[in-house]
PDB file of C-alpha atoms in Angstrom:
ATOM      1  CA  UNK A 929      -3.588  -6.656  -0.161  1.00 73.00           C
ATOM      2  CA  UNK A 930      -2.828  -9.731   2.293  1.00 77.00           C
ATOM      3  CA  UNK A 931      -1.093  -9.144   5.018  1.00 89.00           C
ATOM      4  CA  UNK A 932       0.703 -11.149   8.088  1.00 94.00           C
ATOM      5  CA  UNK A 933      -1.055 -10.982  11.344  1.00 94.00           C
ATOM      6  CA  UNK A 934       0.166 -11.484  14.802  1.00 96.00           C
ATOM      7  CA  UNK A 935      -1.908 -12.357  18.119  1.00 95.00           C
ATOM      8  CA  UNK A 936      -1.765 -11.505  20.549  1.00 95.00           C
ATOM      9  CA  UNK A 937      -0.629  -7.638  19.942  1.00 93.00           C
ATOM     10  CA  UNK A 938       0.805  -7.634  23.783  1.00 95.00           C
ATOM     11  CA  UNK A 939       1.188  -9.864  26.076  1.00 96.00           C
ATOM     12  CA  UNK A 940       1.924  -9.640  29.573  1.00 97.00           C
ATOM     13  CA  UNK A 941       3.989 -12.809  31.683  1.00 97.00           C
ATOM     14  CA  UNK A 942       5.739 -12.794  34.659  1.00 97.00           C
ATOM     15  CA  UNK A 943       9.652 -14.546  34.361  1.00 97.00           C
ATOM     16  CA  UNK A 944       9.773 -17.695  34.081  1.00 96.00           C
ATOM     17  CA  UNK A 945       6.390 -18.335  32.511  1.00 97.00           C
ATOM     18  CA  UNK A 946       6.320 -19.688  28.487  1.00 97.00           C
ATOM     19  CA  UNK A 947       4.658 -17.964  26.423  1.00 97.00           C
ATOM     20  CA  UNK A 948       3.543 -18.771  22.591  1.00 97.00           C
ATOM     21  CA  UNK A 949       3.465 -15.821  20.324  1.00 97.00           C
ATOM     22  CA  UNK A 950       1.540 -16.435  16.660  1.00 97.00           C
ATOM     23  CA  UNK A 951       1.406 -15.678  13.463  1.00 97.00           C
ATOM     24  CA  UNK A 952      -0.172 -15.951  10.475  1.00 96.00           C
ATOM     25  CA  UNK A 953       1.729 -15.353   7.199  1.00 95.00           C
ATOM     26  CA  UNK A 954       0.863 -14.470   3.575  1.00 93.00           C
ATOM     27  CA  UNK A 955      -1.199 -17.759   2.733  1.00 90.00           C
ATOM     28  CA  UNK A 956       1.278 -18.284  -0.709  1.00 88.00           C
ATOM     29  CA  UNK A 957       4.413 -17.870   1.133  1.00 92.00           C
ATOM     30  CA  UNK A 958       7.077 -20.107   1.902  1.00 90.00           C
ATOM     31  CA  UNK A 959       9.405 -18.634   3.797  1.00 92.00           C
ATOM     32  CA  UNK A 960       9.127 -17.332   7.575  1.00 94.00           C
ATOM     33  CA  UNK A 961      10.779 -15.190   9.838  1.00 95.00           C
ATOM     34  CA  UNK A 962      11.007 -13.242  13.134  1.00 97.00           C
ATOM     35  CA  UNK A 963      12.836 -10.817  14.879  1.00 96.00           C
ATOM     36  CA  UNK A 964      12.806  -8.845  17.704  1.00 96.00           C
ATOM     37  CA  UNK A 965      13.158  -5.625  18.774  1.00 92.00           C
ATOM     38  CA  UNK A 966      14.236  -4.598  21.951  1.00 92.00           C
ATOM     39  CA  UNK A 967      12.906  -0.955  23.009  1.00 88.00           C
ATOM     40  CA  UNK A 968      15.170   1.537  21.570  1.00 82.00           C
ATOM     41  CA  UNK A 969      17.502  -0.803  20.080  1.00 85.00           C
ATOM     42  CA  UNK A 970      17.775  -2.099  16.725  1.00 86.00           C
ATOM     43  CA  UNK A 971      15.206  -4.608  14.660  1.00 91.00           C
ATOM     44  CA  UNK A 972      17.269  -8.381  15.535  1.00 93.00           C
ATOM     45  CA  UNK A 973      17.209 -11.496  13.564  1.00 93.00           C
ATOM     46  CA  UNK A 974      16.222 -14.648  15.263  1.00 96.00           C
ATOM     47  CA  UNK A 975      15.366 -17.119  13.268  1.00 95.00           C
ATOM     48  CA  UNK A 976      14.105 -18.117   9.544  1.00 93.00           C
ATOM     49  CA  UNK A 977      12.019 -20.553   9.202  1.00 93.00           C
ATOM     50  CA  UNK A 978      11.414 -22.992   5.616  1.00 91.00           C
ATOM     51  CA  UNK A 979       9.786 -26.398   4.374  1.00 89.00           C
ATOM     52  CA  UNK A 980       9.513 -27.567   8.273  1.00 90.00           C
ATOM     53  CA  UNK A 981      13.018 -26.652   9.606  1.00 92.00           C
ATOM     54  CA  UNK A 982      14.592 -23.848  10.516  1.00 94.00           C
ATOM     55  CA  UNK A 983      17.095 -22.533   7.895  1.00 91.00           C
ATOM     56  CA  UNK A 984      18.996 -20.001  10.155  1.00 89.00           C
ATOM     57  CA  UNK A 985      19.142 -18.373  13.675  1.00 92.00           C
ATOM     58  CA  UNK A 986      21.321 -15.867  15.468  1.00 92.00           C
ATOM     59  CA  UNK A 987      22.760 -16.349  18.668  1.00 91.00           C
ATOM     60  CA  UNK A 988      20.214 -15.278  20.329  1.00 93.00           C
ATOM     61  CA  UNK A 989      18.118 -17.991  19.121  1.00 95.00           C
ATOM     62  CA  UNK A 990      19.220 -20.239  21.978  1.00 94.00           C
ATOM     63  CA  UNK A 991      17.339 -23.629  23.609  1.00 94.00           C
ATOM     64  CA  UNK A 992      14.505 -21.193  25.383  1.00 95.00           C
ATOM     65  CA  UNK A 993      13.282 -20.505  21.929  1.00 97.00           C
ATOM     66  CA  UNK A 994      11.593 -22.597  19.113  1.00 97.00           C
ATOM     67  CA  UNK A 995       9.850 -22.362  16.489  1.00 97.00           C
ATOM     68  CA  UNK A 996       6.813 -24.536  14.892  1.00 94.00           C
ATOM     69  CA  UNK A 997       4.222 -24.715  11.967  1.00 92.00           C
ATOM     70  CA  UNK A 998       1.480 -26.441  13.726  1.00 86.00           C
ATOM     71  CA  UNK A 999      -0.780 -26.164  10.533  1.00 86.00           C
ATOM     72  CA  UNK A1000      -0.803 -25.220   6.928  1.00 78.00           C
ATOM     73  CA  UNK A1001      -1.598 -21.438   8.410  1.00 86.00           C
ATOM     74  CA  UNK A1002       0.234 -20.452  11.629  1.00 93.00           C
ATOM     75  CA  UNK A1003       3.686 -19.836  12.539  1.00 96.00           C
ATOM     76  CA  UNK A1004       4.507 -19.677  16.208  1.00 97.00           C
ATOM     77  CA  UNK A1005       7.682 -18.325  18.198  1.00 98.00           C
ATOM     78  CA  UNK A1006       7.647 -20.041  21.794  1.00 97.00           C
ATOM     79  CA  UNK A1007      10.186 -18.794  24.709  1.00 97.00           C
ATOM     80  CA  UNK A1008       9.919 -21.476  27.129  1.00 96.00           C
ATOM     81  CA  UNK A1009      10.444 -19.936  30.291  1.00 95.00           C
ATOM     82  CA  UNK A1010      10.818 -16.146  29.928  1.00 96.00           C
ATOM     83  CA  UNK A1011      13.762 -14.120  31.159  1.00 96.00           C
ATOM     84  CA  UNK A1012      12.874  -9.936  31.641  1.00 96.00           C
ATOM     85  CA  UNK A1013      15.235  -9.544  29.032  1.00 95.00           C
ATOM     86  CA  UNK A1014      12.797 -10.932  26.424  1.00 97.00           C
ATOM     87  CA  UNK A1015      10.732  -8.024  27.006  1.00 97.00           C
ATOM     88  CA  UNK A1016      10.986  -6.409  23.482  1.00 97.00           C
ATOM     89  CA  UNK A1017       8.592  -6.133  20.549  1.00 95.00           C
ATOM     90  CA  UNK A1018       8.422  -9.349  18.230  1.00 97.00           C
ATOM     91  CA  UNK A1019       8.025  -8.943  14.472  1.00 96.00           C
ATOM     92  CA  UNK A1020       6.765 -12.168  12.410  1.00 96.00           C
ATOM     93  CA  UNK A1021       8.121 -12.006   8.628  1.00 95.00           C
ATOM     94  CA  UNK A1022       7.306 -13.806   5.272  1.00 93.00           C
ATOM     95  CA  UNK A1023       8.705 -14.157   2.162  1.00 90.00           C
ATOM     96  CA  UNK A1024       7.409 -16.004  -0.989  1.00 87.00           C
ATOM     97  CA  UNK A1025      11.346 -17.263  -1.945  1.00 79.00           C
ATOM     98  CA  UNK A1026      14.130 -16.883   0.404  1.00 75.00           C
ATOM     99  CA  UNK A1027      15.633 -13.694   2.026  1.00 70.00           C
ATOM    100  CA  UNK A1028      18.111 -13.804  -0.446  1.00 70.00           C
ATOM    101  CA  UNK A1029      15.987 -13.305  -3.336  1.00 72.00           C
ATOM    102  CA  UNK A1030      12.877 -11.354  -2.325  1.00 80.00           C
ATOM    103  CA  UNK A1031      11.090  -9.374   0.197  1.00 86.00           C
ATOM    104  CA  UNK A1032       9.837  -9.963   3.459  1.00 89.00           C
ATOM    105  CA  UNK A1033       6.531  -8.359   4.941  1.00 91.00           C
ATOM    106  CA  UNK A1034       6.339  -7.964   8.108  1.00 93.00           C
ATOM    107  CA  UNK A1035       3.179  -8.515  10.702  1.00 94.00           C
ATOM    108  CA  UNK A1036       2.472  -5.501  13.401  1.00 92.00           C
ATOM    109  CA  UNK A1037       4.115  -7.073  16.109  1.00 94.00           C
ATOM    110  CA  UNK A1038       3.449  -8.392  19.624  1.00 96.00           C
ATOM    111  CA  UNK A1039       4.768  -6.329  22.581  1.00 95.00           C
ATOM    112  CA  UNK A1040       6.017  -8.939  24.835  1.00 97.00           C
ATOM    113  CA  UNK A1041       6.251  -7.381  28.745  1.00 97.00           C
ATOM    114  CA  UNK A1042       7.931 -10.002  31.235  1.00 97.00           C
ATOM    115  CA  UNK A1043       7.809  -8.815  35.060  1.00 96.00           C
TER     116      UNK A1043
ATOM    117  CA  UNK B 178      29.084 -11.022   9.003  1.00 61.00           C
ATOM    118  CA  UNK B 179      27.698  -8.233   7.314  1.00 71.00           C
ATOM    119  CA  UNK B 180      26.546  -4.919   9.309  1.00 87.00           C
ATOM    120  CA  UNK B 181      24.309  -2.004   8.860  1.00 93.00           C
ATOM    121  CA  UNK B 182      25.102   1.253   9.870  1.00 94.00           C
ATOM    122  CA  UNK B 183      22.865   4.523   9.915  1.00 95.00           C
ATOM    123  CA  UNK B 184      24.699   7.200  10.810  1.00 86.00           C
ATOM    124  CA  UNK B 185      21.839   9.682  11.956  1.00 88.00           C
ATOM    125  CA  UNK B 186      20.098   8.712  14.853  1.00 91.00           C
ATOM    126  CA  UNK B 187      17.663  11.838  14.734  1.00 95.00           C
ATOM    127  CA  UNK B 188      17.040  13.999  12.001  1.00 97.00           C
ATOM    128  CA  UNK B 189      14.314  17.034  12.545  1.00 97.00           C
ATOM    129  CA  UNK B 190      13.380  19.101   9.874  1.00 97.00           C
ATOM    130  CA  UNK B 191      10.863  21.002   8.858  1.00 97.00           C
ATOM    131  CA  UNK B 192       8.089  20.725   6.196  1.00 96.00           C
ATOM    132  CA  UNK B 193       9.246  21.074   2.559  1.00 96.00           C
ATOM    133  CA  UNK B 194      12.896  20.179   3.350  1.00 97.00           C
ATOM    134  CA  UNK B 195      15.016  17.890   1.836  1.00 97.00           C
ATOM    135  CA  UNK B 196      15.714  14.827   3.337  1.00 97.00           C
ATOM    136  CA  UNK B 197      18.869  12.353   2.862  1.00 97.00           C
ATOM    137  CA  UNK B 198      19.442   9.282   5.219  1.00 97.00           C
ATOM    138  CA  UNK B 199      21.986   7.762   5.536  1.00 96.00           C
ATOM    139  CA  UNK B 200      23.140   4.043   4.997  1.00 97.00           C
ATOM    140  CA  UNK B 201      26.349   2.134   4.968  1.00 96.00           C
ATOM    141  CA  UNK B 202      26.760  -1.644   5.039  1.00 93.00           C
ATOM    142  CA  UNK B 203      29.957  -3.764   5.544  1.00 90.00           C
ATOM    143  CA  UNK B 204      29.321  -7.111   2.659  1.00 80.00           C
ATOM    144  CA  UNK B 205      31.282  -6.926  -0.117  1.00 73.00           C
ATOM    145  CA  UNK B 206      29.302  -9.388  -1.372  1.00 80.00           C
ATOM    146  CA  UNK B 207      25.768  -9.377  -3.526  1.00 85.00           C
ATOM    147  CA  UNK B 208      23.300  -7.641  -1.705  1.00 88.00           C
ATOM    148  CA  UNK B 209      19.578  -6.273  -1.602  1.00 91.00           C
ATOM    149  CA  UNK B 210      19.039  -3.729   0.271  1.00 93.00           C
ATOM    150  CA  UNK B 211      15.908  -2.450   1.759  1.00 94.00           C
ATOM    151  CA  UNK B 212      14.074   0.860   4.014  1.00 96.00           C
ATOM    152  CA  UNK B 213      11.359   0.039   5.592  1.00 95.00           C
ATOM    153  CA  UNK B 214       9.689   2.447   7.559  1.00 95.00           C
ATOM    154  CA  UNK B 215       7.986   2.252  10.891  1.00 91.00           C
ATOM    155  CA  UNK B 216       5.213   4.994  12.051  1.00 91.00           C
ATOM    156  CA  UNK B 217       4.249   5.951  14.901  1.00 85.00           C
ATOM    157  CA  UNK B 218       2.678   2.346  16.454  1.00 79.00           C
ATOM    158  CA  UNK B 219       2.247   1.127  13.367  1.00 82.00           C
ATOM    159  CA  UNK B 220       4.659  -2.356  11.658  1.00 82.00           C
ATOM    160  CA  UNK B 221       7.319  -2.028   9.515  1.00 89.00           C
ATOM    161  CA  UNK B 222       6.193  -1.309   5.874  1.00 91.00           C
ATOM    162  CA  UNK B 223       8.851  -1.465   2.980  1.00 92.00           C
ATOM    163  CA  UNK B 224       9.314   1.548   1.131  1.00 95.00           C
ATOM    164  CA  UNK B 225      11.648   0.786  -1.336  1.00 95.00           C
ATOM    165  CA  UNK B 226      13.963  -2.524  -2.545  1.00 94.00           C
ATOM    166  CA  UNK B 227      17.560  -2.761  -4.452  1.00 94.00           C
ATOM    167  CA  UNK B 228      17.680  -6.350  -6.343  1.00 90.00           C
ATOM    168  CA  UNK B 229      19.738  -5.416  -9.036  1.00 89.00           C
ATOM    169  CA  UNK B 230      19.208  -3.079 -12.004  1.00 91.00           C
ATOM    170  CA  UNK B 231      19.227   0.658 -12.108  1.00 94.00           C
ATOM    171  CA  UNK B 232      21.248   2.174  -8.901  1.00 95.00           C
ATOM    172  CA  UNK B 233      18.264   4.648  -8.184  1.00 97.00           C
ATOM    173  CA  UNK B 234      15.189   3.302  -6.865  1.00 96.00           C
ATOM    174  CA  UNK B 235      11.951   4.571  -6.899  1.00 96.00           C
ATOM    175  CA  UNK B 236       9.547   3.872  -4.180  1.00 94.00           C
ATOM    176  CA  UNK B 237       6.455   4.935  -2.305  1.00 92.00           C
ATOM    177  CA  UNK B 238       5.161   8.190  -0.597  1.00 93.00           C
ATOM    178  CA  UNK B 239       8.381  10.147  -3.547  1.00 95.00           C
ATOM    179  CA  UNK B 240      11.147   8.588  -1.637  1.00 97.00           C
ATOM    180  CA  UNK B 241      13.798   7.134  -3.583  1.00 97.00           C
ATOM    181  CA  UNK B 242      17.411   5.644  -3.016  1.00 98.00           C
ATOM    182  CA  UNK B 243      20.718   5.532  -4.713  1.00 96.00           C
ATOM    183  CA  UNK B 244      23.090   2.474  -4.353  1.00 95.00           C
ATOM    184  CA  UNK B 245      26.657   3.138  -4.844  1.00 95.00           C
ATOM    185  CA  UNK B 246      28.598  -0.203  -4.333  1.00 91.00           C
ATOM    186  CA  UNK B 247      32.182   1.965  -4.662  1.00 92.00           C
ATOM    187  CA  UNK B 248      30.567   3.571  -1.444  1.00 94.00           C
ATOM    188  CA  UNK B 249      28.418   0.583   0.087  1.00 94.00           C
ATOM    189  CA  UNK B 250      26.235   2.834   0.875  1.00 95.00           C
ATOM    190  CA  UNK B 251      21.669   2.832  -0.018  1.00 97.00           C
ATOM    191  CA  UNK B 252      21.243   6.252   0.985  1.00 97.00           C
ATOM    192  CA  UNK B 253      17.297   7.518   1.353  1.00 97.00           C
ATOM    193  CA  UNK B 254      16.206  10.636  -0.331  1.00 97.00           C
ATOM    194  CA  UNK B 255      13.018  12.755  -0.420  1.00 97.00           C
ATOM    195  CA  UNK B 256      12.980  16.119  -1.795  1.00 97.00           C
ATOM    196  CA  UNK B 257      10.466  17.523   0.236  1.00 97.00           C
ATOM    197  CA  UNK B 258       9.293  15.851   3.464  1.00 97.00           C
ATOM    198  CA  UNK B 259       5.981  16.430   5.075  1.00 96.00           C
ATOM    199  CA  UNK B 260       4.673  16.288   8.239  1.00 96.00           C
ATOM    200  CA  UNK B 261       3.288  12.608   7.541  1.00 95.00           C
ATOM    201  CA  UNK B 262       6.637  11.405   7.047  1.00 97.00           C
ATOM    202  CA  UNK B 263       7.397  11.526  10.830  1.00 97.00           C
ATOM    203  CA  UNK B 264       8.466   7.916  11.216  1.00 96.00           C
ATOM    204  CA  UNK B 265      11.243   5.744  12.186  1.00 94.00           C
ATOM    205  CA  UNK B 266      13.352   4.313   8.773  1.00 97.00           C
ATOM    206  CA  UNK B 267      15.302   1.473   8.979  1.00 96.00           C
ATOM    207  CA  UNK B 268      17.461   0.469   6.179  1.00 96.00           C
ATOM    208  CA  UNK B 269      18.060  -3.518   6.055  1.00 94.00           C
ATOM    209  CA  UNK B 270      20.505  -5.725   3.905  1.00 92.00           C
ATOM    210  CA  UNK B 271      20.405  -9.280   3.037  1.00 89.00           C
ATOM    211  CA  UNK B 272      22.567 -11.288   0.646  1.00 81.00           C
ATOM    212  CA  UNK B 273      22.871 -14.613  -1.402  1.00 74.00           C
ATOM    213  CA  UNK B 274      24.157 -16.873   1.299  1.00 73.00           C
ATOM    214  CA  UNK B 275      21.934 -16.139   4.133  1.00 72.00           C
ATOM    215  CA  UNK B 276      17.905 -15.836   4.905  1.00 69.00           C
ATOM    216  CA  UNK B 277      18.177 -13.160   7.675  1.00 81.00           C
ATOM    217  CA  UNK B 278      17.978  -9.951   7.298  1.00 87.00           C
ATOM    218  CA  UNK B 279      20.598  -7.245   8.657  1.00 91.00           C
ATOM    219  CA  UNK B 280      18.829  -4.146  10.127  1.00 93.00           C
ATOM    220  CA  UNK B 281      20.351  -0.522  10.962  1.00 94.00           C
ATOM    221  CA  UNK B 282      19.570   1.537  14.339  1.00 92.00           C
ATOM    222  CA  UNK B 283      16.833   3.352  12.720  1.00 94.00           C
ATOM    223  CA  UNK B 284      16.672   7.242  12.064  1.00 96.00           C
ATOM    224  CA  UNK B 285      14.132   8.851  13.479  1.00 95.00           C
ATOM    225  CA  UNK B 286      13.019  11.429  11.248  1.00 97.00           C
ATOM    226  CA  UNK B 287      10.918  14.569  12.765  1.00 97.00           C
ATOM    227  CA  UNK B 288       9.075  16.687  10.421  1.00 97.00           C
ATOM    228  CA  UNK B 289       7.682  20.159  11.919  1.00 95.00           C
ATOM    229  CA  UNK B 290       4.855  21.364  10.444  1.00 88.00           C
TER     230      UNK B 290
END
């Protein structure tokens, strides 16, 4: 059964520092998501992702974050200079039509750790 | 903006009991509504979806879910957990006008053996 992947599964940066998480998402899929989840808190929305532009983001989707399809395969999140409140685990997403008609599956994660 | 609420933040039972979750959400919208469940360092994995149809949904592992739109509420049933189903279940909303995705808190569910 395909799955979405996510590299690396943690990573370690000290504030300040960008960092570039990936993903890969089901190859037939269209639509692209992640979210984050702070520890003991609730899964988040950031951002979702379709046809080269991002089709909605929360507020805390602000300028230190983007998002990019470099190629036909990954799907990155980058935080351009990291704040210790980013520490939190990141979940990649992908759906083959949008939220609002199907289901997302979600990669394993990467625990991000900013000292 | 629409909101997820699960009411139990810990539930701990023991094997062979019956388990109902709780979940409330605030659109009055058209919705889908999800659980997904987490193990123990493992991703989220769906368990069971509400597009439209019949109320009570069937999904994996004998879990199944009733949405009442009088009530707003997807609430997650089992009828006798085991001690696999230790996990952390999340039930999620979306609807027609957005693409995100509205989580709960999560309910941690203990099962003693």
């Amino acid at each position: 059964e395909p799955e979405v992947t996510q590299t690396p599964s943690h990573q370690v940066t000290q504030m300040g520092q960008e960092v570039i998480l990936r993903c890969v998402p089901i190859s037939n899929h269209l639509y692209f998501y992640w979210y984050r989840q702070i520890l003991g808190q609730k899964v988040e929305f950031l951002v979702s992702f379709y046809n080269n532009e991002i089709s909605e983001k929360s507020e805390i989707f602000d300028d230190q974050f983007s998002v990019e399809r470099p190629d036909g395969s990954n799907f990155t999140l980058k935080i351009r200079s990291t704040k210790l409140e980013d520490s939190a685990m990141y979940f990649c997403a992908s759906s083959g039509q949008g939220a609002s008609t199907d289901t997302q599956y979600f990669g394993p994660g990467t625990r991000l750790t900013v000292l | 903006a629409q909101s997820v609420s699960q009411h139990n933040h810990h539930v701990i039972l023991s094997e062979a009991a019956s388990l109902e979750l709780g979940c409330n959400y605030s659109y009055g919208g058209t919705v889908n509504l999800f659980w997904y469940v987490q193990y123990p360092g493992q991703h989220l994995q769906l368990l069971l979806k509400y597009f439209s149809g019949d109320p009570l949904v069937k999904g994996i592992k004998g879990f199944e879910a009733e949405f009442i739109k009088s009530k707003f509420s997807f609430n997650l049933r089992k009828p006798s957990v085991q001690w696999s189903d230790t996990a952390e279940y999340f039930c999620a909303v979306t609807d027609y006008n957005n693409n995100d995705m509205r989580f709960g808190a999560g309910t941690r569910l203990t099962v003693k053996p």
